[in-house]
Structures are given as structure tokens and as C-alpha cells.
mmCIF file of C-alpha atoms in Angstrom:
data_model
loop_
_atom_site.group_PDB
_atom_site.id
_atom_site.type_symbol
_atom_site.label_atom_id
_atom_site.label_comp_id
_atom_site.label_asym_id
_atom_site.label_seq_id
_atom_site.Cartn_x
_atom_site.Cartn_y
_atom_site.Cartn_z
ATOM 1 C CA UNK B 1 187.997 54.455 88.129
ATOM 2 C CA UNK B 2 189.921 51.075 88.225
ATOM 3 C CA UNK B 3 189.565 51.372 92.049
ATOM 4 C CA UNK B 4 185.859 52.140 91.781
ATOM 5 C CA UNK B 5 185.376 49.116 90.136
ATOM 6 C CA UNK B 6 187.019 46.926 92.475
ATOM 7 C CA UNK B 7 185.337 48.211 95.278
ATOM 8 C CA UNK B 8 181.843 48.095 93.493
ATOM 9 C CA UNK B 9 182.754 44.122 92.655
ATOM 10 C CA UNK B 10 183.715 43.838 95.766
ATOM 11 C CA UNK B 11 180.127 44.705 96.826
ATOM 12 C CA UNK B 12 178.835 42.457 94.209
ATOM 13 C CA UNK B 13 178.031 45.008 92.076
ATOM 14 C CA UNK B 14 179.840 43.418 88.534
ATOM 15 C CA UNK B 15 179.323 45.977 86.444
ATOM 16 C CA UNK B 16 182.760 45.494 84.501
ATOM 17 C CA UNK B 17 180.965 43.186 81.999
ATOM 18 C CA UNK B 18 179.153 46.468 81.159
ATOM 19 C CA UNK B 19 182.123 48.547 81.031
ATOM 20 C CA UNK B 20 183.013 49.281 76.851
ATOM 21 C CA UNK B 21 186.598 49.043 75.733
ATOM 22 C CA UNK B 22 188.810 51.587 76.155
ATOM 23 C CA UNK B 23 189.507 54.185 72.791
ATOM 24 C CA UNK B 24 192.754 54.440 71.161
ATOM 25 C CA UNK B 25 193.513 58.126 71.857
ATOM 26 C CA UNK B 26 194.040 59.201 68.132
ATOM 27 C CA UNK B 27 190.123 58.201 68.064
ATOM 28 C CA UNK B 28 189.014 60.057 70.949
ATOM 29 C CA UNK B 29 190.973 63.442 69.503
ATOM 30 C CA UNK B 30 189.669 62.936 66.109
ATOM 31 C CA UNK B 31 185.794 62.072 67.708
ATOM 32 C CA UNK B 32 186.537 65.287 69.639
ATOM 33 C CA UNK B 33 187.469 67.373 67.133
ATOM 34 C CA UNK B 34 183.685 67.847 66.338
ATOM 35 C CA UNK B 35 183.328 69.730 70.010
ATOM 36 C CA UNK B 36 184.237 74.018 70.395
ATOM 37 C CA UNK B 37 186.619 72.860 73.227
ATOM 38 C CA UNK B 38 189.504 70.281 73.908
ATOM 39 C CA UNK B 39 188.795 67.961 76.310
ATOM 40 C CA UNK B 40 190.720 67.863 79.631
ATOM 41 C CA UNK B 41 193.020 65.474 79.499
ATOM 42 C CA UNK B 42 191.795 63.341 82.702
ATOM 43 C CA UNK B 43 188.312 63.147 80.094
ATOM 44 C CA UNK B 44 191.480 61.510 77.239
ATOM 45 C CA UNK B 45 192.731 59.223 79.840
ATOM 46 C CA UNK B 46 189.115 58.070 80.892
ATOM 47 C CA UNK B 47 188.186 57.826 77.371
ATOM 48 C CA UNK B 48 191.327 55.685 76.652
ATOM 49 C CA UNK B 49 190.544 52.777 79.887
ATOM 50 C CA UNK B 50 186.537 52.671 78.952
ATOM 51 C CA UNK B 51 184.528 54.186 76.646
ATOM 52 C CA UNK B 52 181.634 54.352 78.713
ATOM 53 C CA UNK B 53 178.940 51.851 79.847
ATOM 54 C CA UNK B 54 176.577 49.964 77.845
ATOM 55 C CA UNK B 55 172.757 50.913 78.936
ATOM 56 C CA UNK B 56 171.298 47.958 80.745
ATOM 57 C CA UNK B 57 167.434 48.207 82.631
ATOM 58 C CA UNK B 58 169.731 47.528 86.119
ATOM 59 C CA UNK B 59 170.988 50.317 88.372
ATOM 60 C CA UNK B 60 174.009 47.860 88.496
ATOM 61 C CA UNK B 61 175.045 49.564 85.353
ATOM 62 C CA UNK B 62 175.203 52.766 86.462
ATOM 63 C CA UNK B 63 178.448 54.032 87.887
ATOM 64 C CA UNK B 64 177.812 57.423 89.835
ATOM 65 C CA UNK B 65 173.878 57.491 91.710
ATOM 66 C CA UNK B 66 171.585 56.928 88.502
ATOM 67 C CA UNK B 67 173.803 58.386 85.637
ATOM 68 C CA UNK B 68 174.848 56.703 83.179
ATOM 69 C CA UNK B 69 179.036 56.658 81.853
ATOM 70 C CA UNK B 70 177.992 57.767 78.162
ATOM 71 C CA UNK B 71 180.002 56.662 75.351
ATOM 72 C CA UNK B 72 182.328 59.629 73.586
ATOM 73 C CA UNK B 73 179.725 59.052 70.480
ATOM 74 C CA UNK B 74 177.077 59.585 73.088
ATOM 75 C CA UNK B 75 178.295 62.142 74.746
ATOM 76 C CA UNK B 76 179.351 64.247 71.807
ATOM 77 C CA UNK B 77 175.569 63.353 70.406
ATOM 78 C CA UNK B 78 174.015 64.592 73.660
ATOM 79 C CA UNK B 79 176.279 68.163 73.692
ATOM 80 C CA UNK B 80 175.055 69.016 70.423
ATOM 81 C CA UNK B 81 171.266 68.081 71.556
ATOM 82 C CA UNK B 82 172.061 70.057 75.056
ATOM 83 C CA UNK B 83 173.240 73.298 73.040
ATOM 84 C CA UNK B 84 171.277 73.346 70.118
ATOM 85 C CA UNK B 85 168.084 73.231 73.148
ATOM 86 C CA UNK B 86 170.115 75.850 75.060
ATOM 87 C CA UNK B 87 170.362 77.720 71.917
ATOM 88 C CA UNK B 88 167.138 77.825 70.910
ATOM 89 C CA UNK B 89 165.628 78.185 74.873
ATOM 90 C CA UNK B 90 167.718 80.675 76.298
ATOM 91 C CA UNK B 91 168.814 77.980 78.509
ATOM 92 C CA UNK B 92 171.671 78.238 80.582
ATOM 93 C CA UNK B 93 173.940 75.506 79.626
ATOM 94 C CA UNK B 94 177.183 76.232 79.077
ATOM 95 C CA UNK B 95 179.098 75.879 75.611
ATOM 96 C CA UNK B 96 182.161 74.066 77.390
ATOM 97 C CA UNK B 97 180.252 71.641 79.571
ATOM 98 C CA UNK B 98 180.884 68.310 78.100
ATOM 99 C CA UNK B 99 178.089 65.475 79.200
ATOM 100 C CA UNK B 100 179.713 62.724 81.227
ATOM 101 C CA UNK B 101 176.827 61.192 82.849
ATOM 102 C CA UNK B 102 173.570 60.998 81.956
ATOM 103 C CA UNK B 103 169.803 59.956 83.889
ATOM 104 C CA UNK B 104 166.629 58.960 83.062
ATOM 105 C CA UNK B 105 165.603 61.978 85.297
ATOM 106 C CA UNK B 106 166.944 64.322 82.841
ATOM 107 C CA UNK B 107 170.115 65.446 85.305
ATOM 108 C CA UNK B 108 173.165 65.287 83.854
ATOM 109 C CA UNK B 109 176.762 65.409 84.793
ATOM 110 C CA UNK B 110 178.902 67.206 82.915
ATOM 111 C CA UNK B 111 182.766 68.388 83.006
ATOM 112 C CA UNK B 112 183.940 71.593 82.644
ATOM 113 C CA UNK B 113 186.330 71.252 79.906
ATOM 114 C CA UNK B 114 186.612 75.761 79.443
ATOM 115 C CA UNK B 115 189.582 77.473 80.257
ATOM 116 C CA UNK B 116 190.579 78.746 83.355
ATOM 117 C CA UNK B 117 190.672 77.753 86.791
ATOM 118 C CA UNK B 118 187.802 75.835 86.735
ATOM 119 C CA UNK B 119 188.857 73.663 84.024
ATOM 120 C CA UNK B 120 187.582 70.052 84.871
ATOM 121 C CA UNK B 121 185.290 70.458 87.781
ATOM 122 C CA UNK B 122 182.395 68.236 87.650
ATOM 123 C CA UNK B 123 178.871 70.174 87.449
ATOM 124 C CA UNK B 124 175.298 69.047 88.295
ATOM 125 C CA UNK B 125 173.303 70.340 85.499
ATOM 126 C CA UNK B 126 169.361 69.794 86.599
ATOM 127 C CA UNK B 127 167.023 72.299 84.964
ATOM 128 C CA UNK B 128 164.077 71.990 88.158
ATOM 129 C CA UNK B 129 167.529 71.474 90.936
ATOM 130 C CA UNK B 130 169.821 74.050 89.607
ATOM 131 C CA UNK B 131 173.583 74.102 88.635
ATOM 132 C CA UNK B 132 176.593 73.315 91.387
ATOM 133 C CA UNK B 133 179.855 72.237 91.352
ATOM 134 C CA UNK B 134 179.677 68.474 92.786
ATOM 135 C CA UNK B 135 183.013 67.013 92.618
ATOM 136 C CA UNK B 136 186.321 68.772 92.314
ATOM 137 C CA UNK B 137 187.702 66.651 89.304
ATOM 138 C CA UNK B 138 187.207 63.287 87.584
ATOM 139 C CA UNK B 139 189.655 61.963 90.107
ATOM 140 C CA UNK B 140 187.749 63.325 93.252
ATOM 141 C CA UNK B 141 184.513 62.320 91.721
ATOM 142 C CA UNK B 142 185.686 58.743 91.685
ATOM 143 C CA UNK B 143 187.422 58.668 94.650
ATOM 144 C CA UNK B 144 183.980 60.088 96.279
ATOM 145 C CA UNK B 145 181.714 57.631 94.911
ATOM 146 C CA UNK B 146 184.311 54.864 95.768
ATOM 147 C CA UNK B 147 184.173 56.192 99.639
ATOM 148 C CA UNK B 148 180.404 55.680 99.301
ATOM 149 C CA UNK B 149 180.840 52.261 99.073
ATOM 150 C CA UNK B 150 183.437 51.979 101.316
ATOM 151 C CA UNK B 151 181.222 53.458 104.019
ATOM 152 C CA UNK B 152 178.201 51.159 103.231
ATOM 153 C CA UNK B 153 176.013 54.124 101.400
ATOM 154 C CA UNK B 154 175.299 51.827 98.060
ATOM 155 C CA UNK B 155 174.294 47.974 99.022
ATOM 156 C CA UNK B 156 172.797 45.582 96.636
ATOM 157 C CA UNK B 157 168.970 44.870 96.713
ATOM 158 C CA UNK B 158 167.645 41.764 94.150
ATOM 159 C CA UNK B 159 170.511 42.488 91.569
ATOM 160 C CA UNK B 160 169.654 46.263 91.754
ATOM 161 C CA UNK B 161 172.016 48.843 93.503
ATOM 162 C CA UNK B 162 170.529 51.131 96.157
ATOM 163 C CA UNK B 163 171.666 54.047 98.062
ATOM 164 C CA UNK B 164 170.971 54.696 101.262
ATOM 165 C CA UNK B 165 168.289 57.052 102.639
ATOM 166 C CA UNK B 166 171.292 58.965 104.872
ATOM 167 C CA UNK B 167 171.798 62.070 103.009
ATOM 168 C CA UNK B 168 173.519 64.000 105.763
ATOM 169 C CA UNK B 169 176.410 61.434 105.153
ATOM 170 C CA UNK B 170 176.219 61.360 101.580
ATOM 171 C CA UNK B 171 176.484 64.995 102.066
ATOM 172 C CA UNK B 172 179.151 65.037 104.584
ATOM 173 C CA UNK B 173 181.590 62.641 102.419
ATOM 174 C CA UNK B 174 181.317 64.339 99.329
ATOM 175 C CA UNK B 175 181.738 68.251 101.378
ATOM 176 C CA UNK B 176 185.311 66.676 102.936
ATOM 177 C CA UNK B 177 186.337 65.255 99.995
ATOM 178 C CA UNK B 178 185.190 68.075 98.215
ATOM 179 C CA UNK B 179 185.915 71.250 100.008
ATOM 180 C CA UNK B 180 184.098 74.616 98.394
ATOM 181 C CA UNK B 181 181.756 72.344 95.810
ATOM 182 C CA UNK B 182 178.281 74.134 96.318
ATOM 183 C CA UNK B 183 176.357 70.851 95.525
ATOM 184 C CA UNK B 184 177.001 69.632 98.708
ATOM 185 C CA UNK B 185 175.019 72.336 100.354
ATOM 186 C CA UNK B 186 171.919 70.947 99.131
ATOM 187 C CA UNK B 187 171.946 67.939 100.262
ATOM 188 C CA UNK B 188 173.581 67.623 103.687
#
């Protein structure tokens, strides 16, 4: 993430004045201990360098596309919203999906945190787009969106961050940097 962030101020994106303190770890266990599953322990280490972004009106507080880094309080907040809907919906969020990012849209990004071998992908949950795997890990999530800027996909547009309209390379960056993730089939 620390890379990211460089990359993004780089750009003039200055979003660390919106990134929260980091957690002491004893206080992300004992805030997790209200979850069915243990976090992974990429989520602990995340936790422990920022706990998540404060909501601003700008895009320029947004880390990943138009989802927002939720605090752990939000995050644990917005499982227990997410399952008690699934619950009560027959909806087909999963019990061991913990929220990571989260848009005005209603899409939200969440980590696998089950066990098994799928233990910390990164899922795009969007009732009306479907569920995929997006990115591989937290680490190939971050290193994706950091290649986006890189390459010139994000810019800055009147204090607002904008992607660009080239979704076959959007596509193409995250597919190679994220062989076998179905999300990328959608979009490139």
C-alpha cells in the first residue's frame, strides 16, 4: 500500500492526509473477535499501517476505482448489515467475505478470509454485475492499482481523480497481473 501511495502522490493525488492511523494489533484481534472468521493476516498487517480512509465528497479519497478503504469499525458494521440482508434475502453473500472496500454504487470489495485455498482472494461483490475474483491477494490488488497509475489509467481532473475510458487495458493489466481472476473477463 505504502507504494500505492507514493505513486498516487506522485500523481498529485495526496490522499495520505485522508489515510487513518494505523491499529495496534491487540485492537484489531479484539475488534475482530466479533466476526465468524479470523482475518487473514495480510487484512492484520493492513489494519496495523492504516485503518482505513476517512470519507471525503472527492474521488481523491478513494484508493481502488470508487471504493472506499473502510475502517475495521466500518467494515465489521457493514458485514453484519451484508449478512443479516443475505440472511433474510436469500442473498448470496458469503459468511467469510469480509468488506474491504465500499461504493456509493452499492459494489463492494470484499476479502475472502474462509479456509482453504482461496483464502484471501479479493472478490467483486455487485448484486446487478455478479460475483468474480478480481485480484489475487491484498498484495496483487495493490500492486495492480499501483500499475494503473504507473501506466497513466488514473490522471487528475479539478482535484478529482479519473480513470480512463480504456477498459481493454484496464482489463489487460489486471488479467497479467492477475492470471485465472474471472473479473477480468468482463471487462477487457
Amino acid at each position: 500500500m505504502s507504494n500505492l501511495l507514493l505513486v498516487m502522490g506522485r500523481q498529485g493525488a495526496n490522499i495520505n492526509k485522508n489515510i487513518r492511523p494505523g491499529l495496534p494489533r491487540q485492537k484489531i484481534v479484539e475488534k475482530a473477535s466479533l466476526l465468524p472468521f479470523k482475518l487473514t493476516d495480510h487484512l492484520i498487517d493492513l489494519y496495523e499501517y492504516c485503518d482505513g480512509v476517512t470519507d471525503r465528497p472527492r474521488l481523491t479519497a478513494n484508493l481502488i476505482d470508487d471504493g472506499r478503504f473502510m475502517s475495521l469499525d466500518e467494515a465489521v458494521r457493514h458485514y453484519r448489515n451484508l449478512t443479516f440482508n443475505a440472511a433474510s434475502a436469500s442473498d448470496d453473500y458469503q459468511g467469510t467475505w469480509f468488506p474491504l472496500l465500499y461504493a456509493e454504487s452499492g459494489e463492494c470489495t470484499v476479502v475472502e478470509c474462509g479456509d482453504g485455498t482461496d483464502r484471501g482472494q479479493i472478490i467483486s461483490y455487485d448484486v446487478e454485475m455478479g460475483i468474480s475474483v478480481q485480484y489475487l491477494s491484498l498484495e496483487s490488488m495493490f500492486k495492480t492499482v499501483t500499475q494503473y497509475w504507473i501506466e497513466g489509467l488514473y490522471s487528475l481532473v479539478d482535484g478529482f481523480w479519473q480513470p480512463s475510458s480504456d477498459s481493454i487495458k484496464f482489463g489487460r493489466i489486471g488479467a497479467r497481473m492477475n492470471p485465472g481472476a474471472d473479473y477480468w473477463n468482463y471487462v477487457s
